[in-house]
Every structure is written in C-alpha cells, then in structure tokens.
mmCIF file of C-alpha atoms and ligand atoms in Angstrom:
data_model
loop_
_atom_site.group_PDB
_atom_site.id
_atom_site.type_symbol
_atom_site.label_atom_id
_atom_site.label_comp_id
_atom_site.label_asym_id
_atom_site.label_seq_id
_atom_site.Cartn_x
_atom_site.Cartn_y
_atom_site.Cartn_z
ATOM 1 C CA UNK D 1 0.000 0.000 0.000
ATOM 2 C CA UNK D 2 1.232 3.167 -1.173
ATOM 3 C CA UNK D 3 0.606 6.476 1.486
ATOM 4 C CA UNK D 4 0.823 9.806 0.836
ATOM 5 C CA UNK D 5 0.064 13.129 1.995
ATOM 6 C CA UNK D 6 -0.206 14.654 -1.031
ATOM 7 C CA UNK D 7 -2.633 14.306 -3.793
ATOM 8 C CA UNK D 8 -0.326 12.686 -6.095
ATOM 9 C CA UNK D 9 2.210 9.798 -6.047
ATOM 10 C CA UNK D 10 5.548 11.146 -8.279
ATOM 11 C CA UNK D 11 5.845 7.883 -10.772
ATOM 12 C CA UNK D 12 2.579 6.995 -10.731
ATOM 13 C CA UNK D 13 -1.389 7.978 -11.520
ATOM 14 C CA UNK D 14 -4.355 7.764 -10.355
ATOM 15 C CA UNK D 15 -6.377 5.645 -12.771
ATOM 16 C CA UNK D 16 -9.835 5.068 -10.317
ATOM 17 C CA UNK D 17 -10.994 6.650 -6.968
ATOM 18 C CA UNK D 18 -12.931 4.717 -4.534
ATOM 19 C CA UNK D 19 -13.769 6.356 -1.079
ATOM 20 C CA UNK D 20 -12.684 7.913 1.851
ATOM 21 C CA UNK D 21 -11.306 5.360 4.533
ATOM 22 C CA UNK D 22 -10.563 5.621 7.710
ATOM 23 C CA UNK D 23 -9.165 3.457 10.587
ATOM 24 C CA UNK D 24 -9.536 4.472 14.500
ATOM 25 C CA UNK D 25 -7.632 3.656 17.389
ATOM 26 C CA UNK D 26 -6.971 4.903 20.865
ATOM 27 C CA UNK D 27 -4.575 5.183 23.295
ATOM 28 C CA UNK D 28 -5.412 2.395 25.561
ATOM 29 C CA UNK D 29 -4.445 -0.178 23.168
ATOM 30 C CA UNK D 30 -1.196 1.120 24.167
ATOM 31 C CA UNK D 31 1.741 3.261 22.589
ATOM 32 C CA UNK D 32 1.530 1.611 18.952
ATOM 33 C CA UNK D 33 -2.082 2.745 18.608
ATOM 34 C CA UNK D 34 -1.285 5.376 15.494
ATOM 35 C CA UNK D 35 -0.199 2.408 14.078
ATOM 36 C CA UNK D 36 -2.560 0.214 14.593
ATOM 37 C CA UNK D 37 -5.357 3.307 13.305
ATOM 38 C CA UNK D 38 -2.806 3.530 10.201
ATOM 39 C CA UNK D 39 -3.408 -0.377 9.664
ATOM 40 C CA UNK D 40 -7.017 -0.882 10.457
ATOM 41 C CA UNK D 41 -7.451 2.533 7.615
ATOM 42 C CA UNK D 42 -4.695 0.517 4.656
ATOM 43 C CA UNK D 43 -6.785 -2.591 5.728
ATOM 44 C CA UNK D 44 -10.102 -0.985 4.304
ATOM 45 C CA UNK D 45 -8.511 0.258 1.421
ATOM 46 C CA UNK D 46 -7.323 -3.145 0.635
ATOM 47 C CA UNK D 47 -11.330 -4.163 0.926
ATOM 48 C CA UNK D 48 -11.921 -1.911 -1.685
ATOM 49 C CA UNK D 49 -9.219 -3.457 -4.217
ATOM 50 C CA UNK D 50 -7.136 0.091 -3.434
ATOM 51 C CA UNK D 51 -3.314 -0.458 -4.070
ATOM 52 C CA UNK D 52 -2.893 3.438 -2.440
ATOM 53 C CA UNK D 53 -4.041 6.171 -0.025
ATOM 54 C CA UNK D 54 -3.487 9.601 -1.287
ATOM 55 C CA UNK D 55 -4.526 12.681 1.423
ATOM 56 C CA UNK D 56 -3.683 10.791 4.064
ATOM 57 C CA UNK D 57 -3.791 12.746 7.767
ATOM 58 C CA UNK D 58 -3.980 11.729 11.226
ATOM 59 C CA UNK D 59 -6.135 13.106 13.653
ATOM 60 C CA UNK D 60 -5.479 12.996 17.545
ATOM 61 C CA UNK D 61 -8.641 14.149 19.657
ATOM 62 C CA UNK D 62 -8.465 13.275 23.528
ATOM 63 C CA UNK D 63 -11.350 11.183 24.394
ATOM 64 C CA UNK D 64 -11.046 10.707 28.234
ATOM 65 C CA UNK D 65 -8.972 11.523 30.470
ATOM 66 C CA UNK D 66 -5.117 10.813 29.661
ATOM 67 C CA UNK D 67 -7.202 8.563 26.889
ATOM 68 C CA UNK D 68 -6.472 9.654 23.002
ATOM 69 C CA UNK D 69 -8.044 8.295 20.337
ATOM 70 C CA UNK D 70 -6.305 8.361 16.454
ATOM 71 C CA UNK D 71 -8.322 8.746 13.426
ATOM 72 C CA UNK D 72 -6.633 8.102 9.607
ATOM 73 C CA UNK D 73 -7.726 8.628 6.714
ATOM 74 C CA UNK D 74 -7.416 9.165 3.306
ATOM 75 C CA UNK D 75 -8.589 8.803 -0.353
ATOM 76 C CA UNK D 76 -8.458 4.781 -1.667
ATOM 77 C CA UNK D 77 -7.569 4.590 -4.990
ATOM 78 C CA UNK D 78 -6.410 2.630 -7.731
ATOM 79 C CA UNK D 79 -2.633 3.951 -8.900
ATOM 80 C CA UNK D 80 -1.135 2.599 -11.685
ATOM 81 C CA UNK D 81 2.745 2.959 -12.218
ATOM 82 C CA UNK D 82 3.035 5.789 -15.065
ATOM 83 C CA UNK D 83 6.352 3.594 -16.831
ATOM 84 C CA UNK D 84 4.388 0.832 -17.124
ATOM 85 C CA UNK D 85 6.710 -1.199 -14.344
ATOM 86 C CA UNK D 86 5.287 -2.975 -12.006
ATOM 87 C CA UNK D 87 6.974 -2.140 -8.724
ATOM 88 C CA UNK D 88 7.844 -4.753 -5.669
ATOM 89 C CA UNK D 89 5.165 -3.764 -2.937
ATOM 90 C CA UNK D 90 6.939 -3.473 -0.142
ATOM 91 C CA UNK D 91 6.009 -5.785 2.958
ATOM 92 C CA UNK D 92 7.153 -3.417 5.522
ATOM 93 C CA UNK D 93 5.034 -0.508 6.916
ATOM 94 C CA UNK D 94 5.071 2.449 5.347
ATOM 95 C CA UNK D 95 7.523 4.874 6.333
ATOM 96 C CA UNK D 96 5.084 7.738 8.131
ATOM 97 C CA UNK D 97 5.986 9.740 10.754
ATOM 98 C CA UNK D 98 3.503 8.879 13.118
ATOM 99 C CA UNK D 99 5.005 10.605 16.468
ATOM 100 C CA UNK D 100 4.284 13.656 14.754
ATOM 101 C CA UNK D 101 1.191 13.024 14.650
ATOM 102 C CA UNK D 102 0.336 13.986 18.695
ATOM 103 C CA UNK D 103 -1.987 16.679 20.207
ATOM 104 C CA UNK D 104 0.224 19.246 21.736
ATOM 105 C CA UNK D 105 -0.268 20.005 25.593
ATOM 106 C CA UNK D 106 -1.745 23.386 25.841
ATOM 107 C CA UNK D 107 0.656 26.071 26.968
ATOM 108 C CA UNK D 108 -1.193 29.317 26.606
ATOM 109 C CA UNK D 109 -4.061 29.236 28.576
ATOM 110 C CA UNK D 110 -5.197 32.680 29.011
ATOM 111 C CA UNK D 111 -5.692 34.961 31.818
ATOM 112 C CA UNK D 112 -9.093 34.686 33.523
ATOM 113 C CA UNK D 113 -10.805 38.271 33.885
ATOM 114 C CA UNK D 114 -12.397 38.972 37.280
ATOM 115 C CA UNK D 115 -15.854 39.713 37.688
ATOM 116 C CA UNK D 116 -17.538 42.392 39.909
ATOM 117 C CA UNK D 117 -21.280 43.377 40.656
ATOM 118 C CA UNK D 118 -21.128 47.130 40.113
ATOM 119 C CA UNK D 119 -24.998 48.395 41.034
ATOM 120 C CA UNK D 120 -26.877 44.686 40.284
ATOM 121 C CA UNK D 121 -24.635 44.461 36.981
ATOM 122 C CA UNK D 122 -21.927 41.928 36.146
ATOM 123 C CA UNK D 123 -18.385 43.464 34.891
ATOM 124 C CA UNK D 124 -15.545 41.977 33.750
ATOM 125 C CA UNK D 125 -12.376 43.159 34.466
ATOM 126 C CA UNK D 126 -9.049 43.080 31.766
ATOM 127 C CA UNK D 127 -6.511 41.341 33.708
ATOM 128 C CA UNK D 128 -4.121 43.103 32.505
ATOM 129 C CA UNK D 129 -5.030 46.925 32.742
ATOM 130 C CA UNK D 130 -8.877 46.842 34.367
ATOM 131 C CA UNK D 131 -10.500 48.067 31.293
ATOM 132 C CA UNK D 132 -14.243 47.045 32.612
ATOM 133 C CA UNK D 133 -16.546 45.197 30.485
ATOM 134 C CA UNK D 134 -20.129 44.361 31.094
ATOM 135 C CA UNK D 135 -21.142 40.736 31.168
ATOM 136 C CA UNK D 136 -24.860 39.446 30.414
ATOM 137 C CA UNK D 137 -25.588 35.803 31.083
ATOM 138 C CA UNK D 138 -28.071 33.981 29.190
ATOM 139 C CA UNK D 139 -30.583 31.429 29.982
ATOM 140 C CA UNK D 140 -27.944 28.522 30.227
ATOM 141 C CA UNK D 141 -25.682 30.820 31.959
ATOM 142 C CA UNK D 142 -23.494 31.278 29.438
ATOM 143 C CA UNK D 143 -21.396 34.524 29.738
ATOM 144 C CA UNK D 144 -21.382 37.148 26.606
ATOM 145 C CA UNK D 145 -20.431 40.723 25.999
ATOM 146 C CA UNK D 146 -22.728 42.630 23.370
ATOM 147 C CA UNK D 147 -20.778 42.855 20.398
ATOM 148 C CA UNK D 148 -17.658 40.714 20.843
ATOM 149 C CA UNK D 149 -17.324 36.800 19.752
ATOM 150 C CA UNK D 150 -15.488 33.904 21.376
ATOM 151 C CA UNK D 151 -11.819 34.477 19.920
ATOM 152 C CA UNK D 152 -10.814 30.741 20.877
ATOM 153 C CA UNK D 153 -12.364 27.431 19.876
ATOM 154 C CA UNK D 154 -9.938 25.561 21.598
ATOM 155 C CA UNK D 155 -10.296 27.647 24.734
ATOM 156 C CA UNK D 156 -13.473 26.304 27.242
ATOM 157 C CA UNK D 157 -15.658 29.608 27.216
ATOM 158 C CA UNK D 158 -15.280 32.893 26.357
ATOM 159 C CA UNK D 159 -12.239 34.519 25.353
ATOM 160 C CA UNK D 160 -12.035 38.140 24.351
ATOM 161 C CA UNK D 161 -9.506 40.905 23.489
ATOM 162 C CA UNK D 162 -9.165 43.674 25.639
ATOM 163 C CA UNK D 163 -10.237 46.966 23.155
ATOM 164 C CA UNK D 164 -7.778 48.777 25.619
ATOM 165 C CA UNK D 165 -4.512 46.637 25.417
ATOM 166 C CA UNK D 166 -5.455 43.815 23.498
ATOM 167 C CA UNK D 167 -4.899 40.949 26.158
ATOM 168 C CA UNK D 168 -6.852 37.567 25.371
ATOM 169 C CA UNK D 169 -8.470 36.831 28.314
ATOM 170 C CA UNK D 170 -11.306 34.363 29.457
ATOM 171 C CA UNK D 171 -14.518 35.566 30.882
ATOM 172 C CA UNK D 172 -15.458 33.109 33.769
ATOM 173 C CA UNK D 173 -18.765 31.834 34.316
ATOM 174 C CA UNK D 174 -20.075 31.567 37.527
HETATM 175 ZN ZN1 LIG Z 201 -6.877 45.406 28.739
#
C-alpha cells in the first residue's frame, strides 16, 4: 500500500478513486495505537481493491482523560505505475511519521478576567489593565459581551480581546 500526503504519487497515476477510509484507534491499546489506526485505515482500502491512499492525515482528539483516540484517513484509490513497471510492494510498513502526529499540551491558557457586581450588573475586568466590560448571562448561563465573539475554539468559554490593550483573556462563568 502506497501512502501519501499529497494528492499525487511522483511515478505513478491515479487511474480510479474509490472512497474515503478511515481506521480508529486509541490510546489504551497502548503506545503503537497510530499504528494500529494507520493499519485498520490501509486494511479498508485493501477491501476496496485500493493499491494506495493519497490525502492521508492523522487526527489525535483526547477522548477521556489521559485517553487519546487516532483517526486516519485518506482517499483509496487505484494507482497505476506511469512507466508501465510494475513495482515490488513493499512488505514493511510504510515509512510515516507517526510521532508527529500527537496533540500538543496546551501552553497558553489565558488569563481569567475577574468579575464584579457594580450596582446589580456583572463586569468583567481586563486582567491586565482593568479596562471594565459588562457581562450578560443567558438562559444557560453562558457569559457574553454585546458585540464581541469567542476568539478561541480551543479555549473552554469565552475569550475576548481587551479593546484597551489587546490581552486575550477568558470571561469566567459563575
Ligand atoms: Zn486590557
């Protein structure tokens, strides 16, 4: 099985596209698991009568706890040798980087903003130089400030900048 990031293989082309496969694997079927994801995913192109996986990417989401579960995928197709040679395949598994393929600790969480009832209403405060914001909370208690959007997916809650100094800073819910 040929893999490769890209969307072509140099020496060969793609003569038929099947679909999408994937392969899934987590972390508590220990420290080969990205492996064992990559194999399950060349296993169901093989199903397919694939002889190569073209897009290929790796996807580490944590599931549970230290738990993290690997998802690869790719294109199956059909690739046929452009010279017309017929090339060994090679029994071994492919040569992929998998350790680079790891969801990097998060470093930079950002400052929390402190909150203070000024006359029955809710401010935030910029950690960074007390520019005061005011905070509504919705039904489900879920913070916003009129007029400014969550700045960080990855961040639980809401994270604005200050309009001030331009710190990125979460506003807590409580
Ligand atoms: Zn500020």
């Amino acid at each position: 099985m040929i893999i490769s990031a890209g969307q072509n293989i140099e020496g060969y082309k793609i003569s038929e596209y099947k679909e999408i496969v994937f392969g899934f694997a987590n972390s508590s079927e220990g420290a080969g698991y990205r492996q064992v994801a990559l194999k399950k995913m060349t296993e169901n192109a093989s199903k397919l009568g694939a002889n190569a996986i073209i897009n290929f990417k790796m996807e580490i989401y944590p599931v549970s706890g230290s738990v993290q579960e690997a998802t690869a995928y790719g294109n199956a197709v059909i690739a046929d040798s452009i010279d017309g040679i017929t090339r060994v395949e090679s029994q071994t598994q492919p040569k992929i980087n998998l350790e680079a393929y790891t969801r990097k600790p998060k470093t930079d969480d950002s400052p929390i903003g402190q909150i203070h009832d000024i006359n029955g209403y809710k401010f935030v405060v910029c950690p960074k130089c007390n520019t005061k914001y005011k905070v509504e909370t919705d039904e489900q208690g879920h913070v916003h400030i009129k007029g400014f959007d969550d700045v960080d997916d990855d961040e639980p809650g809401l994270q604005v900048f200050c309009l001030r100094c331009g710190t990125k800073f979460t506003v807590p819910e409580r």
